[in-house]
Short mmCIF file of C-alpha atoms in Angstrom, two decimals:
data_model
loop_
_atom_site.label_atom_id
_atom_site.label_comp_id
_atom_site.label_asym_id
_atom_site.label_seq_id
_atom_site.Cartn_x
_atom_site.Cartn_y
_atom_site.Cartn_z
CA MET A 1 -52.78 170.56 -209.94
CA ARG A 2 -49.28 170.11 -211.23
CA THR A 3 -49.05 168.44 -214.64
CA GLY A 4 -46.37 166.18 -216.00
CA ALA A 5 -45.63 162.88 -217.67
CA GLY A 6 -48.77 161.42 -216.53
CA PRO A 7 -48.96 158.56 -214.50
CA GLY A 8 -48.89 155.73 -217.19
CA SER A 9 -45.73 156.72 -218.72
CA ALA A 10 -42.34 155.13 -218.47
CA GLY A 11 -40.66 157.44 -215.86
CA ALA A 12 -37.13 157.51 -215.10
CA PRO A 13 -35.05 155.14 -217.22
CA SER A 14 -34.00 151.70 -215.93
CA GLY A 15 -30.98 152.04 -213.59
CA ALA A 16 -31.41 155.92 -213.21
CA ALA A 17 -32.17 157.73 -209.99
CA PRO A 18 -35.72 159.11 -210.42
CA LYS A 19 -36.01 162.75 -210.70
CA THR A 20 -38.68 164.99 -209.46
CA ALA A 21 -40.66 165.16 -212.35
CA ASP A 22 -40.98 161.29 -212.62
CA PHE A 23 -43.22 161.61 -209.51
CA ASP A 24 -45.82 164.24 -211.22
CA TYR A 25 -49.12 163.33 -212.62
CA GLU A 26 -52.35 165.01 -213.64
CA LEU A 27 -55.45 164.69 -211.28
CA PRO A 28 -58.97 166.01 -212.39
CA PRO A 29 -60.08 168.25 -209.46
CA GLY A 30 -63.18 166.34 -209.24
CA ARG A 31 -61.17 163.31 -207.76
CA ILE A 32 -60.18 165.28 -204.73
CA ALA A 33 -62.08 163.84 -201.51
CA ARG A 34 -63.21 167.13 -199.72
CA TYR A 35 -65.37 165.30 -197.48
CA PRO A 36 -64.84 161.69 -195.90
CA ALA A 37 -66.85 158.71 -197.02
CA GLY A 38 -70.27 158.24 -195.07
CA ARG A 39 -68.55 155.26 -193.12
CA ARG A 40 -64.68 155.20 -192.53
CA SER A 41 -64.55 151.37 -193.82
CA ASP A 42 -66.46 152.02 -196.90
CA SER A 43 -63.46 153.69 -198.52
CA ARG A 44 -62.37 151.66 -201.53
CA LEU A 45 -59.18 149.87 -201.44
CA LEU A 46 -56.70 149.10 -204.17
CA VAL A 47 -54.61 146.17 -203.69
CA LEU A 48 -51.02 146.35 -205.63
CA SER A 49 -48.81 143.26 -205.44
CA ARG A 50 -45.25 144.30 -205.53
CA SER A 51 -44.06 141.12 -207.00
CA THR A 52 -46.40 140.86 -209.99
CA GLY A 53 -48.01 144.28 -210.65
CA GLU A 54 -51.44 143.04 -210.32
CA ILE A 55 -54.43 145.19 -209.04
CA ARG A 56 -57.38 144.19 -207.45
CA HIS A 57 -60.14 146.31 -206.26
CA ARG A 58 -61.53 146.07 -202.84
CA ARG A 59 -63.34 147.85 -199.97
CA PHE A 60 -61.35 148.85 -197.05
CA ARG A 61 -63.45 146.66 -195.03
CA ASP A 62 -62.15 143.68 -196.65
CA LEU A 63 -58.63 144.26 -195.29
CA PRO A 64 -58.82 141.69 -192.53
CA GLY A 65 -58.97 138.93 -195.35
CA LEU A 66 -55.50 139.91 -196.44
CA LEU A 67 -54.10 139.66 -193.25
CA ASP A 68 -52.51 136.36 -191.87
CA PRO A 69 -52.68 135.31 -187.93
CA ARG A 70 -48.77 135.64 -188.02
CA ASP A 71 -48.81 139.32 -189.17
CA LEU A 72 -48.48 142.57 -187.34
CA LEU A 73 -50.49 145.61 -187.94
CA VAL A 74 -48.32 148.62 -186.89
CA VAL A 75 -50.40 152.28 -186.50
CA ASN A 76 -49.44 155.67 -185.71
CA ASP A 77 -51.43 156.93 -182.62
CA THR A 78 -50.71 160.37 -182.76
CA ARG A 79 -53.70 162.82 -182.32
CA VAL A 80 -54.50 166.12 -184.17
CA PHE A 81 -54.85 169.15 -182.04
CA PRO A 82 -56.79 172.33 -183.08
CA ALA A 83 -53.80 174.18 -183.86
CA ARG A 84 -55.09 176.98 -186.41
CA LEU A 85 -56.14 180.14 -184.70
CA LEU A 86 -57.84 182.93 -186.52
CA GLY A 87 -57.92 186.33 -185.31
CA ARG A 88 -57.15 190.07 -186.20
CA LYS A 89 -54.26 192.37 -185.55
CA PRO A 90 -54.95 195.64 -183.68
CA THR A 91 -55.63 197.43 -186.85
CA GLY A 92 -58.52 195.07 -187.58
CA ALA A 93 -56.63 193.11 -190.34
CA ALA A 94 -57.32 189.51 -190.17
CA ALA A 95 -54.57 187.19 -189.13
CA GLU A 96 -53.73 183.62 -188.70
CA VAL A 97 -51.43 181.51 -186.52
CA LEU A 98 -50.93 177.72 -187.15
CA LEU A 99 -49.16 176.46 -183.93
CA LEU A 100 -46.70 173.68 -184.76
CA ARG A 101 -44.92 172.40 -181.57
CA PRO A 102 -43.80 173.83 -178.26
CA ALA A 103 -40.56 175.73 -178.61
CA PRO A 104 -37.59 174.13 -176.79
CA GLY A 105 -37.22 175.49 -173.36
CA GLY A 106 -40.26 177.90 -173.46
CA GLY A 107 -42.56 176.25 -171.42
CA GLU A 108 -46.38 175.55 -172.34
CA ARG A 109 -47.05 179.18 -173.85
CA VAL A 110 -44.13 179.61 -176.07
CA TRP A 111 -44.42 177.82 -179.51
CA GLU A 112 -43.07 177.35 -183.10
CA ALA A 113 -45.69 178.72 -185.63
CA LEU A 114 -46.58 179.69 -189.07
CA VAL A 115 -48.24 182.69 -189.61
CA ARG A 116 -50.31 184.68 -192.14
CA PRO A 117 -49.80 187.25 -193.41
CA GLY A 118 -45.93 186.54 -192.85
CA ARG A 119 -44.55 189.77 -193.92
CA LYS A 120 -46.86 191.85 -191.48
CA LEU A 121 -46.66 189.63 -188.34
CA LYS A 122 -42.96 190.58 -187.14
CA PRO A 123 -41.68 190.26 -183.68
CA GLY A 124 -43.74 192.45 -181.19
CA ARG A 125 -46.90 192.11 -183.21
CA LEU A 126 -50.07 190.67 -181.73
CA VAL A 127 -52.99 188.72 -182.80
CA VAL A 128 -56.21 188.88 -180.94
CA VAL A 129 -58.20 185.39 -181.23
CA ALA A 130 -60.56 186.03 -178.65
CA PRO A 131 -61.26 188.43 -175.48
CA GLU A 132 -59.61 185.43 -173.52
CA LEU A 133 -56.70 184.53 -176.05
CA SER A 134 -53.99 186.53 -178.01
CA VAL A 135 -50.84 185.15 -179.65
CA ARG A 136 -47.65 187.45 -179.71
CA VAL A 137 -44.83 187.27 -182.17
CA LEU A 138 -41.69 187.23 -180.09
CA ASP A 139 -39.07 186.29 -182.84
CA ALA A 140 -38.77 185.14 -186.59
CA CYS A 141 -36.78 182.36 -187.84
CA PRO A 142 -34.70 182.17 -190.91
CA ASP A 143 -36.91 179.18 -192.32
CA GLY A 144 -39.96 181.67 -192.16
CA ARG A 145 -41.58 180.11 -188.88
CA ARG A 146 -42.05 182.46 -185.80
CA ILE A 147 -41.79 182.05 -182.25
CA VAL A 148 -44.95 182.89 -180.41
CA ARG A 149 -46.52 183.23 -176.94
CA VAL A 150 -50.03 182.19 -176.16
CA GLU A 151 -51.21 184.74 -173.86
CA GLY A 152 -54.64 185.05 -171.71
CA PRO A 153 -56.12 183.68 -168.54
CA LEU A 154 -56.96 180.35 -169.91
CA GLY A 155 -54.41 177.36 -170.14
CA VAL A 156 -53.25 176.69 -173.60
CA ARG A 157 -54.99 173.49 -173.88
CA GLU A 158 -58.29 174.66 -172.66
CA ALA A 159 -57.86 177.82 -174.86
CA LEU A 160 -57.14 175.67 -177.96
CA ASP A 161 -59.95 173.48 -177.35
CA ARG A 162 -62.40 176.62 -176.99
CA PHE A 163 -61.27 178.59 -180.11
CA GLY A 164 -58.79 176.45 -182.15
CA ARG A 165 -59.66 175.07 -185.36
CA LEU A 166 -58.57 171.90 -186.94
CA PRO A 167 -55.81 172.67 -189.61
CA LEU A 168 -57.31 171.03 -192.55
CA PRO A 169 -55.04 170.37 -195.69
CA PRO A 170 -55.62 173.54 -198.00
CA TYR A 171 -56.46 171.32 -201.06
CA LEU A 172 -59.87 170.53 -199.36
CA GLY A 173 -60.71 173.98 -200.42
CA ARG A 174 -62.96 174.58 -197.25
CA ALA A 175 -62.93 175.38 -193.58
CA ASP A 176 -63.15 172.71 -190.99
CA GLU A 177 -66.62 171.85 -189.74
CA PRO A 178 -68.02 170.01 -186.67
CA LEU A 179 -67.84 166.53 -188.52
CA ASP A 180 -63.96 167.04 -188.91
CA ARG A 181 -63.42 166.89 -185.22
CA ASP A 182 -64.26 163.21 -185.44
CA ARG A 183 -63.43 162.34 -188.91
CA TYR A 184 -59.94 163.97 -189.21
CA GLN A 185 -58.74 161.58 -186.36
CA THR A 186 -58.11 158.01 -185.92
CA VAL A 187 -60.24 156.03 -183.84
CA TYR A 188 -57.02 154.83 -182.06
CA ALA A 189 -55.71 158.35 -181.73
CA ARG A 190 -54.20 158.84 -178.28
CA ASN A 191 -51.04 160.98 -177.89
CA GLU A 192 -51.64 164.67 -178.61
CA GLY A 193 -49.12 165.99 -181.25
CA TRP A 194 -48.74 167.93 -184.29
CA VAL A 195 -51.08 169.19 -186.88
CA ALA A 196 -51.81 166.70 -189.60
CA ALA A 197 -53.34 163.25 -189.13
CA PRO A 198 -51.89 159.95 -190.25
CA THR A 199 -54.53 159.74 -192.85
CA ALA A 200 -54.16 155.69 -193.89
CA GLY A 201 -55.52 155.22 -190.41
CA LEU A 202 -58.96 157.02 -190.94
CA HIS A 203 -60.47 154.27 -192.66
CA PHE A 204 -60.44 151.69 -189.58
CA THR A 205 -63.52 151.42 -187.27
CA PRO A 206 -63.75 149.82 -183.98
CA GLU A 207 -65.45 147.27 -185.35
CA LEU A 208 -62.86 146.45 -188.05
CA LEU A 209 -60.08 146.52 -185.60
CA ALA A 210 -62.02 143.88 -183.43
CA GLU A 211 -62.27 141.66 -186.64
CA VAL A 212 -58.56 142.16 -186.77
CA ASP A 213 -58.15 140.94 -183.28
CA GLU A 214 -60.59 138.06 -183.93
CA ARG A 215 -58.38 136.76 -186.86
CA GLY A 216 -55.53 136.45 -184.31
CA VAL A 217 -53.55 139.17 -185.81
CA ALA A 218 -51.29 141.17 -183.49
CA ARG A 219 -51.31 144.91 -183.56
CA THR A 220 -49.51 147.60 -181.81
CA ALA A 221 -48.98 151.34 -181.97
CA LEU A 222 -45.95 153.90 -182.17
CA THR A 223 -46.21 157.63 -182.24
CA LEU A 224 -44.97 159.96 -184.93
CA HIS A 225 -46.05 163.74 -184.84
CA VAL A 226 -46.84 164.77 -188.37
CA GLY A 227 -45.73 168.10 -189.42
CA THR A 228 -47.05 170.21 -192.52
CA ALA A 229 -43.58 170.05 -194.13
CA THR A 230 -44.21 166.34 -194.77
CA PHE A 231 -46.99 167.40 -197.26
CA ARG A 232 -44.66 170.14 -199.17
CA PRO A 233 -44.22 169.45 -202.71
CA VAL A 234 -40.56 168.70 -203.70
CA ASP A 235 -39.48 171.62 -205.82
CA ALA A 236 -35.90 170.72 -206.57
CA TRP A 237 -35.22 169.11 -209.69
CA ASP A 238 -33.40 166.30 -208.02
CA PRO A 239 -35.05 164.73 -204.98
CA ALA A 240 -31.77 164.44 -203.46
CA ALA A 241 -31.50 168.19 -202.81
CA HIS A 242 -34.70 168.26 -200.79
CA THR A 243 -34.35 168.48 -197.19
CA MET A 244 -36.90 166.88 -194.93
CA ASP A 245 -37.96 168.71 -191.42
CA SER A 246 -37.45 166.64 -188.47
CA GLU A 247 -40.12 164.91 -186.85
CA ARG A 248 -40.47 163.29 -183.37
CA TYR A 249 -41.27 159.83 -182.99
CA GLU A 250 -41.47 157.10 -180.18
CA VAL A 251 -41.23 153.36 -180.16
CA PRO A 252 -42.84 152.08 -176.95
CA GLY A 253 -41.26 148.86 -175.50
CA ARG A 254 -44.41 146.72 -176.28
CA ALA A 255 -44.18 147.70 -179.78
CA ALA A 256 -40.57 146.79 -180.20
CA GLU A 257 -41.52 143.49 -178.74
CA ALA A 258 -44.45 142.80 -180.85
CA TYR A 259 -42.12 143.30 -183.72
CA ARG A 260 -39.43 141.02 -182.42
CA ARG A 261 -42.00 138.39 -182.00
CA CYS A 262 -43.56 138.89 -185.30
CA ARG A 263 -40.14 138.33 -187.12
CA GLU A 264 -39.48 135.23 -185.11
CA ARG A 265 -42.87 133.65 -186.07
CA GLY A 266 -42.07 134.50 -189.85
CA GLY A 267 -45.11 136.77 -189.89
CA ARG A 268 -45.49 140.21 -192.26
CA VAL A 269 -45.05 143.57 -190.84
CA TRP A 270 -48.05 145.88 -192.03
CA ALA A 271 -47.43 149.59 -191.68
CA VAL A 272 -50.52 151.62 -191.59
CA GLY A 273 -49.12 154.81 -193.25
CA THR A 274 -45.89 156.33 -194.52
CA THR A 275 -45.49 157.89 -191.09
CA VAL A 276 -45.31 154.24 -189.60
CA VAL A 277 -42.70 153.44 -192.32
CA ARG A 278 -40.51 156.45 -191.43
CA ALA A 279 -40.56 155.88 -187.80
CA LEU A 280 -39.73 151.80 -188.28
CA GLU A 281 -36.92 152.53 -190.67
CA SER A 282 -35.42 155.21 -188.35
CA ALA A 283 -35.55 152.80 -185.47
CA ALA A 284 -34.20 149.74 -187.38
CA GLU A 285 -31.44 148.17 -185.52
CA GLY A 286 -31.17 144.92 -187.63
CA ARG A 287 -31.50 141.17 -186.67
CA GLY A 288 -35.27 141.56 -186.45
CA ARG A 289 -35.45 144.23 -183.94
CA ILE A 290 -36.13 147.76 -183.80
CA ARG A 291 -34.85 150.52 -181.24
CA ARG A 292 -37.44 151.31 -178.41
CA GLY A 293 -37.62 154.60 -177.09
CA PRO A 294 -38.01 158.46 -178.48
CA GLY A 295 -36.27 159.77 -181.31
CA THR A 296 -36.24 162.11 -184.18
CA THR A 297 -35.80 161.54 -187.78
CA ASP A 298 -35.35 163.71 -191.11
CA LEU A 299 -35.22 160.34 -192.88
CA PHE A 300 -36.33 160.99 -196.77
CA ILE A 301 -37.13 157.62 -198.05
CA ARG A 302 -37.19 157.58 -202.00
CA PRO A 303 -36.15 155.29 -204.79
CA PRO A 304 -33.78 153.67 -204.40
CA HIS A 305 -34.23 152.62 -200.73
CA SER A 306 -33.74 148.91 -199.03
CA PHE A 307 -36.33 148.52 -196.61
CA ARG A 308 -35.45 146.64 -193.40
CA THR A 309 -38.63 146.72 -191.24
CA VAL A 310 -41.90 146.61 -193.62
CA ASP A 311 -43.69 144.00 -195.67
CA CYS A 312 -46.78 145.60 -196.48
CA LEU A 313 -47.97 149.12 -196.71
CA ILE A 314 -51.46 150.55 -196.09
CA THR A 315 -51.54 154.13 -197.66
CA ASN A 316 -53.74 156.66 -199.21
CA PHE A 317 -53.24 158.48 -202.48
CA HIS A 318 -50.71 161.19 -202.29
CA LEU A 319 -50.21 164.54 -203.97
CA PRO A 320 -47.80 164.87 -206.93
CA ARG A 321 -44.05 165.51 -206.07
CA SER A 322 -44.56 164.70 -202.46
CA THR A 323 -42.05 163.02 -200.19
CA LEU A 324 -45.03 160.80 -199.50
CA LEU A 325 -45.49 159.52 -202.97
CA MET A 326 -41.95 158.79 -203.23
CA LEU A 327 -41.74 156.65 -199.95
CA VAL A 328 -44.48 154.53 -201.62
CA ALA A 329 -42.64 154.45 -205.12
CA ALA A 330 -39.46 153.40 -203.18
CA PHE A 331 -41.67 150.43 -201.53
CA ALA A 332 -43.74 149.30 -204.37
CA GLY A 333 -41.76 150.51 -207.45
CA LEU A 334 -42.08 153.65 -209.37
CA ARG A 335 -43.60 151.99 -212.46
CA ALA A 336 -46.10 149.85 -210.62
CA VAL A 337 -47.27 152.78 -208.45
CA ARG A 338 -47.78 155.06 -211.49
CA ARG A 339 -49.66 152.51 -213.13
CA ALA A 340 -51.72 151.99 -209.84
CA TYR A 341 -52.40 155.74 -209.85
CA ALA A 342 -53.43 155.84 -213.46
CA THR A 343 -56.08 152.70 -212.76
CA ALA A 344 -57.14 154.70 -209.60
CA ILE A 345 -58.01 157.80 -211.44
CA GLY A 346 -59.82 155.96 -214.27
CA ALA A 347 -61.63 153.72 -212.05
CA ASP A 348 -62.84 156.96 -210.20
CA TYR A 349 -60.91 156.66 -206.71
CA ARG A 350 -61.05 159.55 -204.42
CA PHE A 351 -57.66 161.13 -203.51
CA TYR A 352 -55.66 162.59 -200.70
CA SER A 353 -56.64 162.84 -196.87
CA TYR A 354 -60.26 161.85 -196.94
CA GLY A 355 -59.76 159.77 -199.97
CA ASP A 356 -59.73 156.05 -200.79
CA ALA A 357 -56.57 153.63 -199.79
CA MET A 358 -53.99 151.35 -201.34
CA ALA A 359 -52.32 148.38 -200.07
CA ALA A 360 -49.03 147.39 -201.32
CA VAL A 361 -48.35 143.67 -200.71
CA PRO A 362 -45.79 141.05 -201.56
#
């Protein structure tokens, strides 16, 4: 773990734009959740008041009690696909390909990818995953990505289902296991996209969603396909120097209409995850409306940011120096978030993708 000023310290001076070091903290390795909770909704939930700084400790199954019938719950229905391919070069040396997204104009078989070892897998090289599946490197991009072609008699989706592995975050320190096919996926995942789960939604169960519905709370879904760059730490001293990768999103017409109605009745918009916040803020049109349809966003939300679309945020506990932590700090206040993280560490909360959750409320 990176170490720095510690989550309870003062952070940036009043009136100064925070620097990357202000989003650093020290986390004992044992606080990283390497496996999910026995039941999704048994995860803990730290509730942080944005206005008072008060912290309350709950379970995620208590979430419906925080909602008002006028509110709107917005989730990200992206679906993780088994994009990690483990194989060997013709020399017998191990190699890995992580498919990111179809390359523009390349059809279903040509993809943007990350490869390992990067220096060895140059254009023309082949990675054999199985007798029915190989990956050929076609081109190298300036940012280190590769353009690859998936080869073999099987269709790409069938080949990935048979031979692909889920791309679990490296900080879990383990290979994917059968349980991850279910648990590293939200129960409402629908639109297959990129390689990382919107982890704030992993805590929901069908029963919990039914309880939300029974309270009369509206809910809707949009899609933002999450890429690996979202989780990359910010290396620049000043966050303003960091460049976000572009991610694809889509706001269905029904989601835009649900948002408009929520605003008209005076309800609060609850974003389930930072990905939902990025999509809504990118689609904001003002006057209580969001733009429907597809789009791309490289919006980097960090302090200070004036939020236009979201009142409450459900999120997990994020890595130091990450753009995700910066977004949460922009929403709830850097000092309050640092204190919440210090409290969570002291109270043995579990961190990161399979860890516990936090709700930032008015």
